[in-house]
Short mmCIF file of C-alpha atoms and ligand atoms in Angstrom, two decimals:
data_model
loop_
_atom_site.label_atom_id
_atom_site.label_comp_id
_atom_site.label_asym_id
_atom_site.label_seq_id
_atom_site.Cartn_x
_atom_site.Cartn_y
_atom_site.Cartn_z
CA UNK A 1 -1.06 -31.85 33.64
CA UNK A 2 1.65 -33.43 31.95
CA UNK A 3 3.50 -33.74 34.79
CA UNK A 4 0.92 -35.00 37.16
CA UNK A 5 0.57 -37.54 34.92
CA UNK A 6 4.10 -38.62 35.20
CA UNK A 7 3.79 -38.29 38.88
CA UNK A 8 0.92 -40.82 38.44
CA UNK A 9 2.75 -43.27 36.76
CA UNK A 10 6.01 -43.04 38.53
CA UNK A 11 4.38 -43.45 41.92
CA UNK A 12 2.29 -46.69 40.63
CA UNK A 13 5.53 -48.23 39.19
CA UNK A 14 7.56 -46.99 42.62
CA UNK A 15 6.83 -50.82 43.90
CA UNK A 16 7.92 -52.61 40.82
CA UNK A 17 10.93 -50.60 40.34
CA UNK A 18 13.93 -52.46 41.13
CA UNK A 19 12.62 -55.68 41.11
CA UNK A 20 13.21 -57.34 37.74
CA UNK A 21 10.73 -60.52 36.41
CA UNK A 22 12.57 -64.13 37.46
CA UNK A 23 12.87 -65.74 34.58
CA UNK A 24 14.55 -68.95 35.50
CA UNK A 25 14.76 -70.87 38.70
CA UNK A 26 18.12 -71.33 40.40
CA UNK A 27 18.10 -73.85 42.73
CA UNK A 28 20.15 -72.99 45.98
CA UNK A 29 20.19 -68.90 45.78
CA UNK A 30 17.80 -66.67 47.49
CA UNK A 31 14.58 -66.80 45.99
CA UNK A 32 12.73 -63.01 46.27
CA UNK A 33 9.12 -62.52 46.54
CA UNK A 34 7.28 -59.44 45.38
CA UNK A 35 8.60 -57.44 48.01
CA UNK A 36 11.90 -58.71 47.71
CA UNK A 37 12.31 -60.55 50.43
CA UNK A 38 13.10 -64.74 50.38
CA UNK A 39 10.86 -66.80 50.09
CA UNK A 40 9.73 -68.34 53.50
CA UNK A 41 7.83 -71.58 52.65
CA UNK A 42 9.94 -74.22 54.22
CA UNK A 43 9.28 -77.93 53.86
CA UNK A 44 6.09 -77.10 51.53
CA UNK A 45 4.15 -78.21 48.86
CA UNK A 46 2.05 -76.46 45.88
CA UNK A 47 -1.78 -76.83 44.96
CA UNK A 48 -2.95 -75.67 42.04
CA UNK A 49 -6.14 -73.96 41.84
CA UNK A 50 -7.86 -72.14 38.74
CA UNK A 51 -4.67 -70.44 36.95
CA UNK A 52 -2.72 -69.80 39.95
CA UNK A 53 -0.07 -71.71 41.93
CA UNK A 54 -0.27 -71.78 45.74
CA UNK A 55 2.79 -72.29 47.61
CA UNK A 56 2.45 -73.28 50.88
CA UNK A 57 5.54 -73.62 53.71
CA UNK A 58 6.96 -73.62 56.98
CA UNK A 59 7.73 -70.10 57.99
CA UNK A 60 11.07 -70.45 59.82
CA UNK A 61 11.94 -68.11 61.94
CA UNK A 62 16.01 -66.58 62.16
CA UNK A 63 17.50 -68.82 65.24
CA UNK A 64 15.26 -71.46 65.68
CA UNK A 65 13.12 -74.21 63.69
CA UNK A 66 10.26 -74.53 66.52
CA UNK A 67 7.07 -72.43 64.74
CA UNK A 68 7.01 -68.81 65.86
CA UNK A 69 4.22 -67.78 62.61
CA UNK A 70 2.87 -70.49 61.09
CA UNK A 71 2.28 -71.75 57.35
CA UNK A 72 2.76 -68.87 54.76
CA UNK A 73 1.22 -68.74 51.53
CA UNK A 74 2.42 -67.29 48.07
CA UNK A 75 1.03 -67.07 44.94
CA UNK A 76 2.31 -67.16 41.19
CA UNK A 77 1.21 -68.19 37.62
CA UNK A 78 4.52 -68.89 36.54
CA UNK A 79 6.20 -70.58 39.14
CA UNK A 80 9.16 -68.30 38.91
CA UNK A 81 7.40 -65.11 40.31
CA UNK A 82 5.67 -65.11 43.72
CA UNK A 83 3.20 -62.88 45.25
CA UNK A 84 3.59 -62.70 49.41
CA UNK A 85 -0.34 -63.79 50.52
CA UNK A 86 0.73 -63.75 54.28
CA UNK A 87 0.43 -66.08 56.83
CA UNK A 88 -2.39 -69.03 55.72
CA UNK A 89 -2.37 -70.77 59.10
CA UNK A 90 -1.32 -68.72 62.15
CA UNK A 91 0.15 -70.47 65.25
CA UNK A 92 -2.20 -69.62 68.47
CA UNK A 93 -0.99 -67.71 71.53
CA UNK A 94 -3.49 -70.22 73.52
CA UNK A 95 -1.54 -71.84 76.43
CA UNK A 96 -1.75 -75.19 75.86
CA UNK A 97 -3.01 -75.35 72.44
CA UNK A 98 -1.67 -78.40 69.98
CA UNK A 99 -0.21 -75.88 67.80
CA UNK A 100 0.95 -72.89 70.44
CA UNK A 101 3.72 -70.60 69.55
CA UNK A 102 7.02 -72.42 69.82
CA UNK A 103 5.42 -75.79 68.71
CA UNK A 104 7.09 -78.22 65.83
CA UNK A 105 5.12 -77.32 62.69
CA UNK A 106 6.65 -78.98 59.56
CA UNK A 107 5.73 -80.31 55.73
CA UNK A 108 2.28 -78.43 55.58
CA UNK A 109 0.42 -79.56 52.14
CA UNK A 110 -2.76 -78.01 50.98
CA UNK A 111 -5.71 -80.26 48.81
CA UNK A 112 -8.79 -78.93 47.75
CA UNK A 113 -11.78 -80.93 48.25
CA UNK A 114 -14.46 -80.43 45.55
CA UNK A 115 -17.35 -81.84 47.42
CA UNK A 116 -17.12 -79.29 50.51
CA UNK A 117 -15.35 -76.79 48.31
CA UNK A 118 -13.19 -76.35 51.15
CA UNK A 119 -8.96 -76.26 51.30
CA UNK A 120 -7.89 -78.88 53.23
CA UNK A 121 -4.57 -78.29 55.27
CA UNK A 122 -2.30 -81.20 56.98
CA UNK A 123 1.15 -81.09 58.34
CA UNK A 124 3.40 -82.56 61.19
CA UNK A 125 2.77 -81.41 64.55
CA UNK A 126 5.17 -81.81 67.73
CA UNK A 127 3.26 -80.49 70.96
CA UNK A 128 5.76 -77.38 72.34
CA UNK A 129 8.45 -78.48 74.86
CA UNK A 130 8.00 -81.72 73.64
CA UNK A 131 10.86 -82.43 71.43
CA UNK A 132 10.00 -84.67 68.66
CA UNK A 133 7.74 -86.94 70.97
CA UNK A 134 4.25 -86.44 70.27
CA UNK A 135 4.72 -87.61 66.52
CA UNK A 136 1.09 -86.15 65.19
CA UNK A 137 -0.49 -84.97 62.07
CA UNK A 138 -2.38 -81.93 62.46
CA UNK A 139 -5.57 -80.83 60.04
CA UNK A 140 -7.00 -77.12 59.19
CA UNK A 141 -9.29 -76.26 57.03
CA UNK A 142 -10.14 -72.83 54.86
CA UNK A 143 -12.54 -71.47 52.21
CA UNK A 144 -9.56 -69.53 50.21
CA UNK A 145 -6.81 -70.68 49.12
CA UNK A 146 -4.72 -67.92 50.73
CA UNK A 147 -6.72 -68.94 54.00
CA UNK A 148 -7.09 -68.13 57.02
CA UNK A 149 -7.25 -71.31 57.88
CA UNK A 150 -9.09 -72.74 60.91
CA UNK A 151 -7.03 -75.73 62.85
CA UNK A 152 -9.02 -78.61 63.42
CA UNK A 153 -7.16 -81.40 65.68
CA UNK A 154 -4.33 -83.12 65.58
CA UNK A 155 -3.39 -86.70 66.58
CA UNK A 156 -1.79 -89.88 66.21
CA UNK A 157 -3.09 -92.45 63.04
CA UNK A 158 -5.18 -94.83 62.70
CA UNK A 159 -5.41 -95.88 66.28
CA UNK A 160 -6.96 -99.38 66.43
CA UNK A 161 -6.37 -100.62 62.76
CA UNK A 162 -3.65 -102.74 61.24
CA UNK A 163 -2.55 -102.33 57.77
CA UNK A 164 -4.20 -103.82 54.83
CA UNK A 165 -2.01 -106.14 54.53
CA UNK A 166 -2.02 -108.04 57.48
CA UNK A 167 -3.85 -111.34 57.13
CA UNK A 168 -3.91 -114.25 59.59
CA UNK A 169 -0.65 -114.88 59.11
CA UNK A 170 1.31 -111.38 59.86
CA UNK A 171 -1.37 -111.09 62.44
CA UNK A 172 -0.12 -114.27 63.89
CA UNK A 173 3.50 -113.00 63.86
CA UNK A 174 2.57 -110.03 65.10
CA UNK A 175 1.15 -111.72 68.11
CA UNK A 176 4.46 -113.50 69.31
CA UNK A 177 6.40 -109.68 69.06
CA UNK A 178 7.07 -109.04 72.64
CA UNK A 179 9.20 -105.25 73.06
CA UNK A 180 11.36 -107.05 75.88
CA UNK A 181 12.89 -109.48 74.17
CA UNK A 182 14.50 -106.80 71.39
CA UNK A 183 15.96 -104.20 74.27
CA UNK A 184 19.00 -103.81 71.87
CA UNK A 185 17.86 -101.88 68.81
CA UNK A 186 19.72 -102.21 65.38
CA UNK A 187 20.38 -105.26 65.35
CA UNK A 188 19.46 -107.55 62.71
CA UNK A 189 16.69 -109.67 65.08
CA UNK A 190 14.90 -105.83 66.18
CA UNK A 191 14.75 -104.57 61.99
CA UNK A 192 13.37 -108.08 61.33
CA UNK A 193 10.96 -107.29 64.25
CA UNK A 194 10.18 -103.83 63.43
CA UNK A 195 9.63 -104.99 60.00
CA UNK A 196 6.91 -107.61 60.96
CA UNK A 197 4.99 -105.12 62.92
CA UNK A 198 6.70 -104.37 66.14
CA UNK A 199 5.92 -100.75 66.71
CA UNK A 200 2.93 -100.83 64.84
CA UNK A 201 1.67 -103.55 67.61
CA UNK A 202 3.08 -101.34 70.54
CA UNK A 203 1.11 -98.16 69.02
CA UNK A 204 -2.10 -99.97 67.83
CA UNK A 205 -3.95 -98.30 70.76
CA UNK A 206 -2.64 -95.13 70.76
CA UNK A 207 -2.12 -94.51 67.39
CA UNK A 208 0.54 -94.94 64.51
CA UNK A 209 3.23 -92.20 64.85
CA UNK A 210 3.23 -89.30 62.19
CA UNK A 211 5.85 -87.20 61.36
CA UNK A 212 7.43 -86.31 57.91
CA UNK A 213 4.53 -86.22 55.42
CA UNK A 214 2.86 -85.59 51.76
CA UNK A 215 -0.74 -85.59 50.67
CA UNK A 216 -1.51 -87.01 47.43
CA UNK A 217 -4.67 -86.75 45.48
CA UNK A 218 -4.91 -89.69 42.64
CA UNK A 219 -7.26 -89.38 39.47
CA UNK A 220 -10.60 -91.16 41.22
CA UNK A 221 -10.37 -88.06 44.07
CA UNK A 222 -9.50 -90.45 46.49
CA UNK A 223 -6.87 -88.59 48.26
CA UNK A 224 -3.79 -89.99 50.72
CA UNK A 225 -1.82 -89.34 53.87
CA UNK A 226 1.71 -90.52 53.27
CA UNK A 227 3.84 -90.03 56.01
CA UNK A 228 6.81 -91.40 58.50
CA UNK A 229 5.88 -93.71 60.66
CA UNK A 230 7.14 -96.34 63.48
CA UNK A 231 10.02 -94.04 64.70
CA UNK A 232 10.94 -93.30 61.19
CA UNK A 233 11.70 -96.72 60.43
CA UNK A 234 8.37 -97.46 57.67
CA UNK A 235 6.30 -95.03 55.85
CA UNK A 236 2.31 -95.83 55.96
CA UNK A 237 0.26 -94.82 53.14
CA UNK A 238 -3.53 -93.71 54.59
CA UNK A 239 -6.93 -93.31 52.96
CA UNK A 240 -8.64 -90.11 53.59
CA UNK A 241 -12.52 -89.97 53.91
CA UNK A 242 -14.05 -87.84 51.11
CA UNK A 243 -14.28 -84.30 53.07
CA UNK A 244 -10.31 -85.09 52.94
CA UNK A 245 -9.91 -84.58 56.60
CA UNK A 246 -9.74 -87.67 58.26
CA UNK A 247 -8.44 -90.86 57.89
CA UNK A 248 -10.74 -93.83 56.64
CA UNK A 249 -8.48 -96.64 58.73
CA UNK A 250 -7.29 -98.40 55.64
CA UNK A 251 -3.42 -97.82 55.61
CA UNK A 252 -0.68 -99.68 53.83
CA UNK A 253 3.19 -100.18 55.14
CA UNK A 254 6.14 -98.83 52.61
CA UNK A 255 9.47 -100.17 53.06
CA UNK A 256 9.36 -101.31 56.56
CA UNK A 257 11.95 -101.17 58.77
CA UNK A 258 13.56 -98.81 55.68
CA UNK A 259 14.37 -95.69 57.48
CA UNK A 260 12.64 -93.23 54.96
CA UNK A 261 11.35 -89.89 55.86
CA UNK A 262 10.86 -86.77 53.26
CA UNK A 263 8.05 -88.58 51.28
CA UNK A 264 7.15 -86.75 47.77
CA UNK A 265 4.80 -88.59 45.08
CA UNK A 266 4.01 -88.48 41.36
CA UNK A 267 1.86 -91.15 38.98
CA UNK A 268 3.60 -90.93 35.58
CA UNK A 269 1.64 -93.41 32.75
CA UNK A 270 -0.17 -95.56 35.61
CA UNK A 271 3.15 -96.16 37.88
CA UNK A 272 3.08 -94.16 41.06
CA UNK A 273 6.56 -93.05 41.96
CA UNK A 274 7.92 -92.04 45.26
CA UNK A 275 10.80 -90.22 46.40
CA UNK A 276 12.36 -90.32 50.00
CA UNK A 277 15.17 -89.44 51.83
CA UNK A 278 17.19 -91.38 55.09
CA UNK A 279 16.80 -90.40 58.45
CA UNK A 280 19.97 -87.55 59.53
CA UNK A 281 18.06 -84.81 60.75
CA UNK A 282 18.84 -81.66 59.17
CA UNK A 283 21.66 -82.37 57.09
CA UNK A 284 21.56 -84.38 53.44
CA UNK A 285 21.83 -88.14 52.48
CA UNK A 286 21.20 -89.61 49.23
CA UNK A 287 17.82 -90.10 47.94
CA UNK A 288 16.07 -93.14 47.91
CA UNK A 289 13.52 -93.89 45.23
CA UNK A 290 10.31 -96.42 45.33
CA UNK A 291 7.71 -97.65 42.42
CA UNK A 292 4.17 -99.13 42.70
CA UNK A 293 1.47 -100.11 40.12
CA UNK A 294 -0.92 -99.13 42.61
CA UNK A 295 -1.02 -96.85 45.73
CA UNK A 296 -1.56 -100.03 47.74
CA UNK A 297 1.77 -101.42 46.30
CA UNK A 298 3.74 -103.52 46.13
CA UNK A 299 6.41 -100.90 46.16
CA UNK A 300 9.84 -101.27 44.63
CA UNK A 301 12.93 -99.87 45.66
CA UNK A 302 15.02 -98.79 42.78
CA UNK A 303 18.55 -96.30 43.29
CA UNK A 304 18.97 -93.03 43.24
CA UNK A 305 17.36 -90.75 41.14
CA UNK A 306 19.55 -87.66 41.63
CA UNK A 307 22.63 -87.02 38.63
CA UNK A 308 25.06 -84.40 38.99
CA UNK A 309 27.24 -82.90 41.80
CA UNK A 310 26.67 -83.81 45.06
CA UNK A 311 24.26 -86.72 43.31
CA UNK A 312 25.07 -88.70 46.58
CA UNK A 313 23.72 -86.26 49.04
CA UNK A 314 20.24 -84.78 47.42
CA UNK A 315 22.49 -81.97 46.07
CA UNK A 316 22.57 -80.67 49.95
CA UNK A 317 19.08 -81.06 50.14
CA UNK A 318 15.97 -82.89 51.55
CA UNK A 319 13.00 -83.57 48.96
CA UNK A 320 9.66 -82.42 49.98
CA UNK A 321 6.97 -82.29 47.13
CA UNK A 322 6.68 -83.51 43.34
CA UNK A 323 4.66 -80.93 41.91
CA UNK A 324 2.61 -82.30 38.16
CA UNK A 325 1.78 -80.10 35.92
CA UNK A 326 1.36 -79.22 32.48
CA UNK A 327 4.52 -78.68 30.29
CA UNK A 328 3.66 -75.72 28.10
CA UNK A 329 0.46 -74.61 28.82
CA UNK A 330 0.57 -72.89 32.04
CA UNK A 331 -2.18 -70.60 32.67
CA UNK A 332 -4.50 -73.52 32.01
CA UNK A 333 -5.98 -75.96 34.58
CA UNK A 334 -4.00 -78.89 33.29
CA UNK A 335 -1.77 -80.74 35.51
CA UNK A 336 -1.54 -80.52 39.46
CA UNK A 337 -4.81 -81.13 40.86
CA UNK A 338 -7.98 -80.82 39.26
CA UNK A 339 -10.91 -78.45 40.53
CA UNK A 340 -13.42 -81.55 40.59
CA UNK A 341 -11.04 -83.58 42.76
CA UNK A 342 -8.08 -86.29 41.23
CA UNK A 343 -4.43 -85.13 39.56
CA UNK A 344 -5.38 -84.49 36.13
CA UNK A 345 -3.76 -86.54 33.59
CA UNK A 346 -2.12 -84.33 30.98
CA UNK A 347 -0.65 -85.28 27.92
CA UNK A 348 2.82 -83.47 28.34
CA UNK A 349 3.35 -83.34 31.62
CA UNK A 350 5.96 -82.01 33.63
CA UNK A 351 6.91 -83.21 37.21
CA UNK A 352 8.97 -80.55 39.38
CA UNK A 353 10.93 -82.35 42.45
CA UNK A 354 11.70 -79.78 45.08
CA UNK A 355 13.97 -80.18 48.49
CA UNK A 356 14.85 -77.94 50.57
CA UNK A 357 18.68 -77.34 51.85
CA UNK A 358 17.93 -77.14 55.51
CA UNK A 359 20.46 -74.40 57.51
CA UNK A 360 19.68 -75.00 61.17
CA UNK A 361 21.62 -72.80 62.29
CA UNK A 362 19.90 -69.83 60.49
CA UNK A 363 16.53 -71.67 59.84
CA UNK A 364 14.97 -68.50 57.41
CA UNK A 365 17.92 -68.77 54.90
CA UNK A 366 17.25 -72.78 54.41
CA UNK A 367 17.27 -72.74 49.99
CA UNK A 368 14.91 -74.25 47.75
CA UNK A 369 16.01 -77.13 45.28
CA UNK A 370 13.92 -77.19 42.24
CA UNK A 371 14.77 -79.63 39.30
CA UNK A 372 12.45 -80.84 36.92
CA UNK A 373 12.26 -84.74 36.61
CA UNK A 374 13.32 -86.61 32.95
CA UNK A 375 13.01 -89.78 32.35
CA UNK A 376 15.72 -92.41 31.33
CA UNK A 377 14.85 -96.00 30.27
CA UNK A 378 11.36 -95.61 31.84
CA UNK A 379 12.80 -94.11 35.00
CA UNK A 380 12.54 -91.17 36.38
CA UNK A 381 16.37 -89.08 36.69
CA UNK A 382 16.83 -86.00 38.43
CA UNK A 383 19.54 -84.08 36.95
CA UNK A 384 21.39 -81.18 38.83
CA UNK A 385 21.01 -77.68 36.73
CA UNK A 386 22.24 -74.31 37.34
CA UNK A 387 19.29 -72.95 35.91
CA UNK A 388 15.92 -74.06 34.09
CA UNK A 389 13.06 -72.71 32.71
CA UNK A 390 9.65 -74.42 34.32
CA UNK A 391 7.28 -75.30 31.01
CA UNK A 392 10.44 -76.32 28.42
CA UNK A 393 11.64 -79.30 29.72
CA UNK A 394 10.61 -82.47 28.00
CA UNK A 395 10.58 -85.26 30.03
CA UNK A 396 11.16 -88.54 28.23
C1 DGJ B 1 14.17 -84.17 59.21
C2 DGJ B 1 12.51 -84.03 58.42
O1 DGJ B 1 12.91 -84.11 57.08
C3 DGJ B 1 12.38 -82.46 58.56
O2 DGJ B 1 11.51 -82.16 58.33
C4 DGJ B 1 12.62 -82.02 59.98
O3 DGJ B 1 11.61 -82.81 60.95
C5 DGJ B 1 14.15 -82.44 60.64
N1 DGJ B 1 14.41 -84.05 60.60
C6 DGJ B 1 14.55 -82.37 62.21
O4 DGJ B 1 15.55 -82.88 62.25
#
C-alpha cells in the first residue's frame, strides 16, 4: 500500500519535476512556461480577468515573422509563472481568408466587454503576400478568455470621417493639399503637409492606415484603439463602440508627422502617459513619451523615459504594452481592467512597461523586457533592472 502511494505521488509530481517556480522577472532572458518552453507571445498585451492575468501575443516561428499559427494565450496569477493555454486565435487555411496562414498578424490586445460579456481581440493585420501594404486592423471575439476567438472582420479605419480637431480652418487647409505638389518626401514642406493631413485626405474615402496598435479601456468604460496611421507618420486614437467591436468614427491625431509606432499607454492620477518608439523596422531605437490631460489631448512630448545601459535604444527592445496592476494585492480584482468595464483606479498602482527584443533572424527566440515604471519629478521613468519582483516596487 505504502509503495503504491509513493508511486502515485511520484507520478503526480513528475510533470513539475525539474521546473522550479520563478521568483523574479529577468528581462532579456529565456522565459519558460509551465512546459519548460520559452513563452511565445510577442508584441503582446495582458488582460486581468478575475484573479488571473491572461497574456496574449504573436506566435512567432523559427524562420519567418509571418503568422503560421496565430495568437497564443498564457495564464498566471503572479505574473512570473505562466501556464500555456494554447492558440486563442488561429490563422486560417482557407485560401483568400483575411487571416490566411502566412499573413502578418501583429500586436494583438484583448479587452473584456461588460455589456456583452465577450472578450474582444484587436490586432494589426497585413494580408498574405502583400507586405505591409494593407495596413488594416482585425477584430475577433470569444466567450472565454483563452478562446477560441472567432475572426469577425478586418479593414482600414474611420473611412469618411475627419479627426475631431479638424474644424473649418483645418478643413480649408486640407482642401488645398495636393499630393502632386509633394513628390519629394522628407522635405520640410512635405512634413508640414503630412502634419496638416496630406495622408488623412488621401485615405479619407478608403479608410486610414492602421498598423502598430494597442487598446485602452478608460475609467468610464469607454475603450480606445491607438494605432500608427498615415504611413506610420501619425498616431490615431479612435473611440470604440459600446460593444468594443467597431470604431464610432470619432478619432484624434497624436504627434502629426512625428513618425511613432509601438504605442503603449496608462493613466496615473488623471494624466494619460503614452510611450512609443521611432520607426526602424525590427531594430531598436530611442523610446519617446507623451502625456495629456484627456485622451483627446492635447498631447505633449517629453524626453526618453528609459534609464540605464542601452537606455538610448530602449534596452534593445520596442514598447508593446503597459500593464496597470495593484502593487501588493496580487490576487484581487484590483488593477488592470475591471470586469465591469473601466481601468479601475487603484490606491497603490504598479505600472509595468513591456517591450520586445526582436530577433528577425530567429523570431521565436525574441525576448521580453518587463520593467516597473517609477516616477521622478512627477514623470514616468523606466529604469533597467537585472531582476525584480512584481508587486514590490514603489512607484514614487
Ligand atoms: C516594427 C513594428 O513595431 C513591429 O510590430 C513590426 O511591424 C516591425 N516593425 C516590422 O518591421
